[in-house]
PDB file of C-alpha atoms in Angstrom:
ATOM      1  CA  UNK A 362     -26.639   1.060 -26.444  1.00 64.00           C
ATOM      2  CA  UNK A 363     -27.439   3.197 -23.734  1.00 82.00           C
ATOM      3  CA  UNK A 364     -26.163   1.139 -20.845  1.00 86.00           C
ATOM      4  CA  UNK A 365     -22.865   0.952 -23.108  1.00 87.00           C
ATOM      5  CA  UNK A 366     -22.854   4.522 -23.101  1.00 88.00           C
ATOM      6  CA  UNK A 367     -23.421   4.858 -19.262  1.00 88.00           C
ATOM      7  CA  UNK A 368     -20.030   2.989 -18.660  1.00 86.00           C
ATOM      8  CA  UNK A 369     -17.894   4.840 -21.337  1.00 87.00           C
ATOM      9  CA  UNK A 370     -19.386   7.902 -19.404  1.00 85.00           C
ATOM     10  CA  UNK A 371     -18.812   6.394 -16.063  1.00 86.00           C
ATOM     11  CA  UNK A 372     -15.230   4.910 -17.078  1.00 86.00           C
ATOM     12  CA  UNK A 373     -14.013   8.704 -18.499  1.00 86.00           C
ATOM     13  CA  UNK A 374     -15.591  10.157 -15.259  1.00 85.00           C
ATOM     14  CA  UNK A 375     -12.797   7.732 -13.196  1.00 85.00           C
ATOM     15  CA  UNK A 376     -10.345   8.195 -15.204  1.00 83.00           C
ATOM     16  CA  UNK A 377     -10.483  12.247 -14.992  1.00 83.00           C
ATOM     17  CA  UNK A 378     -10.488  11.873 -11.301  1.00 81.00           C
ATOM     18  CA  UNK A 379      -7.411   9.618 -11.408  1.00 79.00           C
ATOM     19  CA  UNK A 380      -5.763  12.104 -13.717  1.00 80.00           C
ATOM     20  CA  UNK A 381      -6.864  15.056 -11.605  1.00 78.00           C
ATOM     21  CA  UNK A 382      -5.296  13.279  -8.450  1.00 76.00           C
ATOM     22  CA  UNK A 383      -2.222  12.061 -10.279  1.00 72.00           C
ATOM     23  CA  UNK A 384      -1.703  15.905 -12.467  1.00 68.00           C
ATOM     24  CA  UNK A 385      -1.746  16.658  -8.678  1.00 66.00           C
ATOM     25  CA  UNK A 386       1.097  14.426  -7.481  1.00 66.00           C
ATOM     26  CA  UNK A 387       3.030  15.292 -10.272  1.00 61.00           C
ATOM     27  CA  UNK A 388       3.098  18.623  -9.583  1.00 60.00           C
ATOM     28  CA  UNK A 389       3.568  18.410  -5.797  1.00 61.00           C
ATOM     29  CA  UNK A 390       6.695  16.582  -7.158  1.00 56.00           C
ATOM     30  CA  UNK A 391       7.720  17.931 -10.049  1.00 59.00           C
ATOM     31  CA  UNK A 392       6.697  21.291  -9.967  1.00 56.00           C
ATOM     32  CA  UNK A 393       4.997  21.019 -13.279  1.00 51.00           C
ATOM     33  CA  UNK A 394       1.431  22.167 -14.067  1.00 52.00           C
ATOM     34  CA  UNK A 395      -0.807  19.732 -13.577  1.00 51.00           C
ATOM     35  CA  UNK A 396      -3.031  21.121 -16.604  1.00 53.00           C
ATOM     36  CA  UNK A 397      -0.270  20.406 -19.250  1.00 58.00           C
ATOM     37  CA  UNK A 398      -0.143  16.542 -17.595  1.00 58.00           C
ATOM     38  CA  UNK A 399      -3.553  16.161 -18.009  1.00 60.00           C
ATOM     39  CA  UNK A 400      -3.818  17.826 -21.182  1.00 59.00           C
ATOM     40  CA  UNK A 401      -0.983  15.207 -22.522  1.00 62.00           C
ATOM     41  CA  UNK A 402      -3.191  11.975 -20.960  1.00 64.00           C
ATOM     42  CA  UNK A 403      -6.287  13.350 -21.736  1.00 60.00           C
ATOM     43  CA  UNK A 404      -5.123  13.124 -25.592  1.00 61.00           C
ATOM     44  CA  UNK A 405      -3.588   9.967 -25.647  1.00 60.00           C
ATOM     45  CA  UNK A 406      -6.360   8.260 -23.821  1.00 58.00           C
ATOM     46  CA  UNK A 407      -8.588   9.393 -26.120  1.00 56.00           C
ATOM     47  CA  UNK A 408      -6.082   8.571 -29.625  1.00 56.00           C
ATOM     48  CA  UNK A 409      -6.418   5.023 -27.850  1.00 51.00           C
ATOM     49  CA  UNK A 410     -10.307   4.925 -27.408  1.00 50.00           C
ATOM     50  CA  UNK A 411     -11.476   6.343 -30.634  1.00 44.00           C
TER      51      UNK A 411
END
């Protein structure tokens, strides 16, 4: 159970970064905030985990 745990945690901590980087790209292109983006992933990552 707890090595399970240590790769959800791990696996969300990548995944934030990569959304981080890519709300970042998005906005250097876009010009939109890179909050909303990440908001928006951040919730349908997690409708698709749990």
């Amino acid at each position: 159970m707890g090595f399970r745990k240590k790769i959800l945690i791990g696996l969300s901590a990548v995944m934030v970064i990569m959304v981080f980087l890519g709300g970042i790209g998005l906005n250097e292109m876009n010009k939109t905030p890179s909050g909303v983006y990440f908001i928006t992933v951040q919730n349908s990552t997690a409708s698709c985990n749990f």
